[in-house]
Short mmCIF file of C-alpha atoms and ligand atoms in Angstrom, two decimals:
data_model
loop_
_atom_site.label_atom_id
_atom_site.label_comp_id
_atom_site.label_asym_id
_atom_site.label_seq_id
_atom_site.Cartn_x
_atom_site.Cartn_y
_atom_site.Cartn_z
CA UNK A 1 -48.74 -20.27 -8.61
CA UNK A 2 -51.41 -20.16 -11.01
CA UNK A 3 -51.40 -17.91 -14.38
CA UNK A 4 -51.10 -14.31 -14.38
CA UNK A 5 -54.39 -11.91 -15.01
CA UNK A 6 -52.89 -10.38 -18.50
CA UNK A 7 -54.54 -7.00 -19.55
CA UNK A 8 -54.25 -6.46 -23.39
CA UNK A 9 -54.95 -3.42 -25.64
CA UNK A 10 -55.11 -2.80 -29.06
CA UNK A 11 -55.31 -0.13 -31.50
CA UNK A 12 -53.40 -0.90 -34.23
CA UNK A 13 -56.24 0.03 -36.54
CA UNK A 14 -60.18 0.90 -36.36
CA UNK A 15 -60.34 -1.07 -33.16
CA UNK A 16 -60.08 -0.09 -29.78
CA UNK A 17 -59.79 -3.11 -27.82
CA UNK A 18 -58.97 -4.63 -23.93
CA UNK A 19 -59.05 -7.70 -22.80
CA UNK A 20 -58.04 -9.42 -19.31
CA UNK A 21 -56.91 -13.03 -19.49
CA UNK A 22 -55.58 -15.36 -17.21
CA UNK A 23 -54.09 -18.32 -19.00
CA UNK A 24 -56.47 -19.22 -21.90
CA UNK A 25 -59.54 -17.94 -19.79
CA UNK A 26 -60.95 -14.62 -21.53
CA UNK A 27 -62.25 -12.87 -18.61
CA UNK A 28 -63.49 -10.24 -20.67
CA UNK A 29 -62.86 -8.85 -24.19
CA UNK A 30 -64.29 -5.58 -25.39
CA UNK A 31 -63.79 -4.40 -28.75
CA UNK A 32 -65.09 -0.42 -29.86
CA UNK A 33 -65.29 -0.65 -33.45
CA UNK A 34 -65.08 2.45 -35.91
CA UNK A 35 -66.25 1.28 -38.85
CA UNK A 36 -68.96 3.27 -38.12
CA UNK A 37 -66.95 6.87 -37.90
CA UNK A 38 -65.22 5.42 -41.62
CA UNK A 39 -68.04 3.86 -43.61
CA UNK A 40 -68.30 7.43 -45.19
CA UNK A 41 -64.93 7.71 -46.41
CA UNK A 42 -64.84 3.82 -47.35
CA UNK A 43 -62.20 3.00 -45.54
CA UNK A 44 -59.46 4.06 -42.32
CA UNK A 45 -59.06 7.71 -42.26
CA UNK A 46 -55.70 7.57 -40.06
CA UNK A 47 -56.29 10.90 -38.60
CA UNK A 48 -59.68 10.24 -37.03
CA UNK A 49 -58.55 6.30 -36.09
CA UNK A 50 -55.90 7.94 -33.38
CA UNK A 51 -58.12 10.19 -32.32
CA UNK A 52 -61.48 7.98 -31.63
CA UNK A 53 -58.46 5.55 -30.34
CA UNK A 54 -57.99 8.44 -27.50
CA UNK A 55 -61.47 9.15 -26.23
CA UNK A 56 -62.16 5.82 -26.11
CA UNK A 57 -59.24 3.97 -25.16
CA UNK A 58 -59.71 4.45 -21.00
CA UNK A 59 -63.31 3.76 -21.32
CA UNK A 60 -62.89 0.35 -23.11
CA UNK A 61 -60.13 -0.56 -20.39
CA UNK A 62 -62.49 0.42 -17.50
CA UNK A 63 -64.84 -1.59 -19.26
CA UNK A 64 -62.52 -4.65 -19.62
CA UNK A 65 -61.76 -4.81 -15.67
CA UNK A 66 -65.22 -3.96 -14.83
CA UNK A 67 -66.17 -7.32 -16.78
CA UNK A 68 -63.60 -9.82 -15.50
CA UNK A 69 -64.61 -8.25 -12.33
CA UNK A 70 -61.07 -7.31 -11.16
CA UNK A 71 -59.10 -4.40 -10.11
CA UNK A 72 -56.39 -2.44 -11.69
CA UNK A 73 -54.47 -3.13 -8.63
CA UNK A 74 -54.83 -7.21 -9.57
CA UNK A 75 -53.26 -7.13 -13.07
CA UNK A 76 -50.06 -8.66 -12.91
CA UNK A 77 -48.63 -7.48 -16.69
CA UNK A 78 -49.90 -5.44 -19.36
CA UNK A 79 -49.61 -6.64 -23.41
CA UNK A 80 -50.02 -4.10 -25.85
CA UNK A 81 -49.60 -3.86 -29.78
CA UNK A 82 -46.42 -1.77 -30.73
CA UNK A 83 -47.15 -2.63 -34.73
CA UNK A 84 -47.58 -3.43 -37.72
CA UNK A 85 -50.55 -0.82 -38.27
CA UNK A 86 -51.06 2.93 -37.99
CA UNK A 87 -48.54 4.92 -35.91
CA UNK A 88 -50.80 7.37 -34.69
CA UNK A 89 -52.82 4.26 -33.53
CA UNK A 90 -50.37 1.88 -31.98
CA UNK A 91 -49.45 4.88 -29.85
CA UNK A 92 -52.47 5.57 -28.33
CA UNK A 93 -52.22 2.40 -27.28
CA UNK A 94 -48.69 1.87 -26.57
CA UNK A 95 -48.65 4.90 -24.40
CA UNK A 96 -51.97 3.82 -22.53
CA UNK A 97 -50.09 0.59 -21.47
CA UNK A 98 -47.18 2.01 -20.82
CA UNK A 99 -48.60 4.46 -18.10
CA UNK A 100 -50.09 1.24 -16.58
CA UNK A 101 -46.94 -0.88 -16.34
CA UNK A 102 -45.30 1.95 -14.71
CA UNK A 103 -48.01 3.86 -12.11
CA UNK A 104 -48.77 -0.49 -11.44
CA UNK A 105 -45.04 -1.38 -11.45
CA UNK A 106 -45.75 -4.37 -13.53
CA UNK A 107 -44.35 -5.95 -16.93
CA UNK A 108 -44.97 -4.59 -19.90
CA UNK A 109 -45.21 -6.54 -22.74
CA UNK A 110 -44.68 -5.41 -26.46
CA UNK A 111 -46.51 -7.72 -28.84
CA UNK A 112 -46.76 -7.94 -32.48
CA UNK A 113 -50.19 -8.18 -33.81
CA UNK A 114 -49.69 -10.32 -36.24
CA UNK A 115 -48.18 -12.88 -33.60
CA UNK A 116 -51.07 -12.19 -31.87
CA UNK A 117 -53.27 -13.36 -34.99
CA UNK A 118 -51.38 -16.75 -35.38
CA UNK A 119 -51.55 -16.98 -31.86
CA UNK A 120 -55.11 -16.52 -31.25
CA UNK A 121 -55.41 -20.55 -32.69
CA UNK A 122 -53.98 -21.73 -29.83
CA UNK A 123 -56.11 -19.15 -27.44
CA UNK A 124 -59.31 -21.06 -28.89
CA UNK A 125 -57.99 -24.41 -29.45
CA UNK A 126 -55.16 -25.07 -26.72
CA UNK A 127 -52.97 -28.01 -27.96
CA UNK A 128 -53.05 -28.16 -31.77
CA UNK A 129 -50.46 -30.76 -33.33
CA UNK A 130 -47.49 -29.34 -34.92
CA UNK A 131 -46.33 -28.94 -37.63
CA UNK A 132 -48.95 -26.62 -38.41
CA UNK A 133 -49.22 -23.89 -41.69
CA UNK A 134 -51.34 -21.20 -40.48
CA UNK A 135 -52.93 -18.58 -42.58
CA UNK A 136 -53.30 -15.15 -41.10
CA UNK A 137 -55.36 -13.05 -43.61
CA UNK A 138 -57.21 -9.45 -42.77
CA UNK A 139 -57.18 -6.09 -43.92
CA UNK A 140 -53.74 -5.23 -43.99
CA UNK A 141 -51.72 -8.41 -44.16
CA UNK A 142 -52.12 -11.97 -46.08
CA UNK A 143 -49.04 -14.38 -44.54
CA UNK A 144 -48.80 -18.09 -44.63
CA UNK A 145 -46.50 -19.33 -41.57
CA UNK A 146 -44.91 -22.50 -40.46
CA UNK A 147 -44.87 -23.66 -37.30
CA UNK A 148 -42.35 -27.35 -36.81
CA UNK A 149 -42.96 -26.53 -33.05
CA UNK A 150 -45.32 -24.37 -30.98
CA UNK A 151 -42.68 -22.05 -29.79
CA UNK A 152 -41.55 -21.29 -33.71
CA UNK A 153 -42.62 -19.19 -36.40
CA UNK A 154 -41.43 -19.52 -39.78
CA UNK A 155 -42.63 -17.01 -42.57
CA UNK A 156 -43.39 -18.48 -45.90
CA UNK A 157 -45.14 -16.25 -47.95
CA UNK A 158 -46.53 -13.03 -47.91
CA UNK A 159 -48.84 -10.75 -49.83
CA UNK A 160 -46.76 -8.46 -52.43
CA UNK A 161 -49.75 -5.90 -53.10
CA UNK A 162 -53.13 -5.65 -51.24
CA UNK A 163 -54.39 -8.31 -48.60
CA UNK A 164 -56.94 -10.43 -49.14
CA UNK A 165 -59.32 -8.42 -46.77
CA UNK A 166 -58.29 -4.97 -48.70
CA UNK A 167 -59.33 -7.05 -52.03
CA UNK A 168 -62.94 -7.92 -50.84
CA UNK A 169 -62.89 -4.09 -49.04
CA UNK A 170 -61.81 -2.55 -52.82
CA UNK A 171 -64.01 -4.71 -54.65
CA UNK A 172 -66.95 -4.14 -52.46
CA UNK A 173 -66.08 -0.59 -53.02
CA UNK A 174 -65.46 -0.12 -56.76
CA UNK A 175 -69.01 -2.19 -56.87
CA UNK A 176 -70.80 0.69 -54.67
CA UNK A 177 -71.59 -1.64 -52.74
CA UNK A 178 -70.22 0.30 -48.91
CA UNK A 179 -67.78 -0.95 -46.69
CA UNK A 180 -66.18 -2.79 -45.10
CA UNK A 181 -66.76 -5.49 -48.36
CA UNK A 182 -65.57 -8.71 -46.47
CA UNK A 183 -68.92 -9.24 -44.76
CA UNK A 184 -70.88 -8.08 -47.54
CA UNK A 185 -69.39 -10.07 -50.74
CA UNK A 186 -69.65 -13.16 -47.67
CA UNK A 187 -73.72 -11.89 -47.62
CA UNK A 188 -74.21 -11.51 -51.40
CA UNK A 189 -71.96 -14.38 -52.98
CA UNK A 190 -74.45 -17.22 -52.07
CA UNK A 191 -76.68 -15.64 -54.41
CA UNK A 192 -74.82 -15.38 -57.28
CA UNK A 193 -72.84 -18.08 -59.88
CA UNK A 194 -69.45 -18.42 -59.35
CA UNK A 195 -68.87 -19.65 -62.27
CA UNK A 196 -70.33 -16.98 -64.31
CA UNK A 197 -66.86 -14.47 -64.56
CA UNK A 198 -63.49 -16.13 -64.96
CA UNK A 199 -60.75 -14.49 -62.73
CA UNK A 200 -57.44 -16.04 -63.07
CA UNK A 201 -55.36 -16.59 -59.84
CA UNK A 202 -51.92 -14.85 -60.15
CA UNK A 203 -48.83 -16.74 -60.90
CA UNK A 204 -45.40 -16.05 -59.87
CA UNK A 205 -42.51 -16.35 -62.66
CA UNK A 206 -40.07 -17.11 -59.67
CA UNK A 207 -42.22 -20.34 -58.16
CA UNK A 208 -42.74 -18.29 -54.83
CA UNK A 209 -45.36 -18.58 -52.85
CA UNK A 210 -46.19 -15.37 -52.45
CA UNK A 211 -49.26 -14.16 -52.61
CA UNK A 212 -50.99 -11.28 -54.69
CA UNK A 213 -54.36 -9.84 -54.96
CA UNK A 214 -54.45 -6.67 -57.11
CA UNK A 215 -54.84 -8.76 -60.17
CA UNK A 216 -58.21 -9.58 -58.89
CA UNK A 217 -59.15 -6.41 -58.21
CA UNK A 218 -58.11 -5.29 -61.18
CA UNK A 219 -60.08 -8.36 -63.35
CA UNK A 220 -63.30 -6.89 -61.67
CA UNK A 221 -62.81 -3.58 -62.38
CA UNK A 222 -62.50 -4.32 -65.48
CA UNK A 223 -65.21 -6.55 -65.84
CA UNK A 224 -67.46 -4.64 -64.50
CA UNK A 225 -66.89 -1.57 -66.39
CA UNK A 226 -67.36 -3.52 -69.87
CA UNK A 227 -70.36 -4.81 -68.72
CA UNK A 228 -71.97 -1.39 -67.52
CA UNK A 229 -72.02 -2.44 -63.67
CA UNK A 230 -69.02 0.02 -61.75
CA UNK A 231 -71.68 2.02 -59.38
CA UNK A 232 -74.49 0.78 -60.93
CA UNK A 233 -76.15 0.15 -57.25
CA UNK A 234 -75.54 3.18 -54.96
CA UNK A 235 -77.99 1.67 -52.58
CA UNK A 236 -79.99 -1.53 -52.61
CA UNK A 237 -79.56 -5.08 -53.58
CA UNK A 238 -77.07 -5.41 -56.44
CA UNK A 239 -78.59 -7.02 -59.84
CA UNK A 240 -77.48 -10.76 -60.81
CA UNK A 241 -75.26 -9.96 -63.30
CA UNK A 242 -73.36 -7.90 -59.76
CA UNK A 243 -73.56 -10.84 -57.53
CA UNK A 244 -72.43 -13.26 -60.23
CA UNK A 245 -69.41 -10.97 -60.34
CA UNK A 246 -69.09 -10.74 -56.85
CA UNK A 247 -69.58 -14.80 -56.38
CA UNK A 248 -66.72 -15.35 -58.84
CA UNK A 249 -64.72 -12.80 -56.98
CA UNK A 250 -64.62 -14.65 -53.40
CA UNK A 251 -65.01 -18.21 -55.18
CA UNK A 252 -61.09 -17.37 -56.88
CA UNK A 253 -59.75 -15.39 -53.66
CA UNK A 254 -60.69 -18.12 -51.41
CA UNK A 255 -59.62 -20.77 -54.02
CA UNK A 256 -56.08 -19.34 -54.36
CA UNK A 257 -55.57 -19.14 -50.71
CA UNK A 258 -56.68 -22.15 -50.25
CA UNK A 259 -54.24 -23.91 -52.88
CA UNK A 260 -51.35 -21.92 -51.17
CA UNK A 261 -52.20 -23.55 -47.85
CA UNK A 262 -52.64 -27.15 -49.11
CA UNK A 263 -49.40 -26.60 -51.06
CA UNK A 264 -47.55 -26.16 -48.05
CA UNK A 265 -49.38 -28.70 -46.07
CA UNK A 266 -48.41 -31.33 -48.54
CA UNK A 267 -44.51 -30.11 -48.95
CA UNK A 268 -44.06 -29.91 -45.42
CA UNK A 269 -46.03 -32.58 -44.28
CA UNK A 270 -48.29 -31.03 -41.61
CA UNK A 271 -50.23 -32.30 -38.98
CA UNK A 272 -52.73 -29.32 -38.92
CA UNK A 273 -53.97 -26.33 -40.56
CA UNK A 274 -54.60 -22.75 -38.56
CA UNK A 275 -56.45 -19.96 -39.86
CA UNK A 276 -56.93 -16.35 -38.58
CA UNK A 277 -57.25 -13.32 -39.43
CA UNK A 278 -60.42 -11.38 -40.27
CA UNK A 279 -60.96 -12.58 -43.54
CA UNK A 280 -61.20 -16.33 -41.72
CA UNK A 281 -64.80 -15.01 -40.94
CA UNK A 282 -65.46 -15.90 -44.68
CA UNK A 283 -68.02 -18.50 -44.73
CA UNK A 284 -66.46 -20.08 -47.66
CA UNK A 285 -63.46 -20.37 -46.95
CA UNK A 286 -63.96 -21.44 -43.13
CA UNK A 287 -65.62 -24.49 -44.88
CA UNK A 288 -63.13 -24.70 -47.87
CA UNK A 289 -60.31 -24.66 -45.22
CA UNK A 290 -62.47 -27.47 -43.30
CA UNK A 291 -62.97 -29.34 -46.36
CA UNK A 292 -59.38 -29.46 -48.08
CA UNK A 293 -58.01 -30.42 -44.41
CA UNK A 294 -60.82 -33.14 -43.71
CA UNK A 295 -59.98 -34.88 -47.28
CA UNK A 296 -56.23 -34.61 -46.59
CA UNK A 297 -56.38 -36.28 -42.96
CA UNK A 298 -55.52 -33.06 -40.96
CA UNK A 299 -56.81 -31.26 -38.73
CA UNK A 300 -58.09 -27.62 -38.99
CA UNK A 301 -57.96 -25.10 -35.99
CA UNK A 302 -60.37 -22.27 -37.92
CA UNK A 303 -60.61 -19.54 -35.13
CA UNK A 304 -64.08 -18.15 -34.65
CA UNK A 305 -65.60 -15.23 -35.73
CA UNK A 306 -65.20 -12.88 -32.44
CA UNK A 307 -61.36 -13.94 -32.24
CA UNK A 308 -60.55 -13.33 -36.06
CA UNK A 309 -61.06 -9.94 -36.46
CA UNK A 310 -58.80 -7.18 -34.57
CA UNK A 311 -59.28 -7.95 -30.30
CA UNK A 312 -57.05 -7.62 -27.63
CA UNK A 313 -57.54 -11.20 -26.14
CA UNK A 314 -55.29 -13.05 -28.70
CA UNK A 315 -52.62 -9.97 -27.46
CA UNK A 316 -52.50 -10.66 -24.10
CA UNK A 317 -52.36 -14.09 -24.95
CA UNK A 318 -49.31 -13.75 -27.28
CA UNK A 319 -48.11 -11.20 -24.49
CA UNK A 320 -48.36 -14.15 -21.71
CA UNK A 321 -46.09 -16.54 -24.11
CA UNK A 322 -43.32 -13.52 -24.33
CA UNK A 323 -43.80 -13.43 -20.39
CA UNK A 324 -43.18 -16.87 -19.35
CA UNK A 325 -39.79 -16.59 -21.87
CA UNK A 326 -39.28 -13.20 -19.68
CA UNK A 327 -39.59 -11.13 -23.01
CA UNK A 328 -40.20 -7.95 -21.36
CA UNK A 329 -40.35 -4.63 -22.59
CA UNK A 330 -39.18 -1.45 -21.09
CA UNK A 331 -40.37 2.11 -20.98
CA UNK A 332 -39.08 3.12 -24.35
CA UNK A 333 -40.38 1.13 -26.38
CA UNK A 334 -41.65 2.53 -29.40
CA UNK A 335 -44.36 1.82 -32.32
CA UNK A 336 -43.10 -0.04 -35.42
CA UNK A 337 -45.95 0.64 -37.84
CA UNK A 338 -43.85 -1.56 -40.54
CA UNK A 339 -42.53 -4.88 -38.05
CA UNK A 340 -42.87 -7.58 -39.36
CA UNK A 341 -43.47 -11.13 -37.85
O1 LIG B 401 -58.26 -8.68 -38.67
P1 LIG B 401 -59.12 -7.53 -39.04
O2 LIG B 401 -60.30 -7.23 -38.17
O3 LIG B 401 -58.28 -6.21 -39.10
C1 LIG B 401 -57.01 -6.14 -39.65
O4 LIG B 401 -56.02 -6.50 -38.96
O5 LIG B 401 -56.95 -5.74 -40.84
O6 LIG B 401 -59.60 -7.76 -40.56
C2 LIG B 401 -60.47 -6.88 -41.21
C3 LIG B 401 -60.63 -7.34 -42.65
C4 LIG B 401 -61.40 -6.38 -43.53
O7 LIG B 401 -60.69 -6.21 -44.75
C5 LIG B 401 -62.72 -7.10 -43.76
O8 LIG B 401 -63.33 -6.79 -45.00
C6 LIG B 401 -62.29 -8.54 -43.71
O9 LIG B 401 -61.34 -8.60 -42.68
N1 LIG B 401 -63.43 -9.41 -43.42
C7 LIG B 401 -63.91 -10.34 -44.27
C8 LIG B 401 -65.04 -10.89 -43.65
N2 LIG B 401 -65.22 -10.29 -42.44
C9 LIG B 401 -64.22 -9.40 -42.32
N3 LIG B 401 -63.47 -10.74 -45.47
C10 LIG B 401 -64.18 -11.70 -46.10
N4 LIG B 401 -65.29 -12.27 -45.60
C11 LIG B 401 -65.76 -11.90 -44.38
N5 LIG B 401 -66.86 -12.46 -43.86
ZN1 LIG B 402 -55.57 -7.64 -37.47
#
């Protein structure tokens, strides 16, 4: 027998996402983004996530089937997101899936997202020689993990403040610059010197790992306001002095997650290097990553662009994983906005 058809869905934040897989063939993968229904507010309004999350969640699973060209009545198990992420989110979700598994009689699977993040490397990239130190970095969570085998997942560090993505999203927004600010600092850095500002890259009294980004933030604000620049652009290009600011921004962020992944490479003396995430859309540090790994002899699984950023593919794909070790969930499972991985 072959591999099962796998539906997905996610909501855990801004996206409303299905995807059908069998094995690591994506049939289809739609993602409904709201960044559009949040640009005004600069950033998720929780509220009006669950509730775009609702009218649209059927729709994008129609969509999904209609795609891979299958029926309802062919899916063999449904993977959904039960957390980390916004409760009135994951239960749209959560109880969308559910209703399947049960009017289908078929598996449901409970998956955390940020499994399915890690997890999306091997979607892409199939075998990828272990150890491997992954990086998962996005809006809400910054994690370095370690994995001595494919089946195991050992945390190493984590973010103690903001993640990286919420960094680039507050700096993009204390600039005036509009949101989200991943994809526009990645836009407006290349024209700007990133040497010009000076931002120090957190240390940690206790040797840890860890990692933090509100100092950053913080060194920008600051900057920024004693050189007369906080809102200076409400619309438009930024001025130099901006995108110098904004160049030195990403330049440190990408240079201190990059020294936290290398650090670990060398201690533990891995074969490969994994990143994911939204923030792995950054052009610099997809090619930092490339470069640090090329020079040390590894290899670097960098997922791309359409997998790094919230999708449901990667959680059917973590969901099939749980299946084949018969991790199945059962009616009452509930959303754990705060799991961790
Ligand atoms: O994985 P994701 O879609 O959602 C979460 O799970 O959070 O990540 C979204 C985050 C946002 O903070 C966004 O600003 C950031 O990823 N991001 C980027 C880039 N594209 C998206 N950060 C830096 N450079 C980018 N090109
Ligand atoms: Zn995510």
């Amino acid at each position: 027998m072959g591999d099962p058809l796998i539906l997905g869905i996610e909501t855990s934040c801004d996206e409303t996402a299905a995807a059908v897989l069998r094995g690591r063939a994506i049939l289809s993968s739609i993602i409904a983004s709201q960044i559009d229904v949040h640009r005004e507010f600069g950033g998720v309004v929780p509220e009006l996530a669950s509730r775009h999350h609702l009218e649209k969640i059927d729709l994008v699973i129609d969509l999904a089937l209609r795609r891979a060209g299958i029926a309802l009545s062919d899916v063999q198990a449904v993977a959904v997101t039960y957390g980390p992420g916004l409760v009135g989110s994951l239960l749209v979700g959560l109880q969308a899936a559910k209703a399947l598994a049960y009017v289908q009689r078929i598996p449901l699977i409970a998956v955390n997202h940020l499994e399915g993040h890690l997890r999306s490397i091997w979607l892409e990239h199939g075998e990828v020689p272990t150890p491997v130190v992954s990086l998962v970095a996005s809006g809400g969570h910054t994690a370095l993990y370690l994995s001595p085998s494919e089946e195991t997942i050992v945390p190493l560090a984590r973010t103690r403040d903001d993640a990286a993505g919420e960094a680039f999203d507050k700096v993009a927004k204390l600039l005036g610059l509009g949101y989200p600010g991943g994809p526009l600092v990645d836009r407006l850095a290349p024209t700007g010197d990133p040497t010009a500002v000076r931002l120090a890259p957190p240390r940690m009294s206790d040797g840890s790992l860890d990692f933090s980004f509100s100092g950053f933030k913080t060194a920008v604000l600051r900057h920024a306001q004693g050189s007369g620049l906080a809102r200076a652009y409400p619309a438009g290009t930024p001025d130099q002095a901006t995108r110098d600011l904004l160049a030195s921004f990403q330049q440190a962020v990408v240079e201190f997650l990059v020294d936290r992944v290398m650090t670990v490479a060398r201690r533990e003396k891995v074969r490969s290097i994994g990143l994911s995430g939204g923030v792995a859309c950054n052009s610099l540090l997809r090619a930092r990553v490339a470069a640090e790994a090329e020079a040390a002899g590894l290899r670097s699984f960098v997922v791309s662009r359409s997998l790094a950023v919230d999708n449901a593919a990667m959680i059917a794909f973590a969901g099939m994983r749980r299946l084949e070790r018969g991790e199945v969930a059962d009616l009452a499972q509930n959303a754990e906005p705060g799991l961790e991985l």
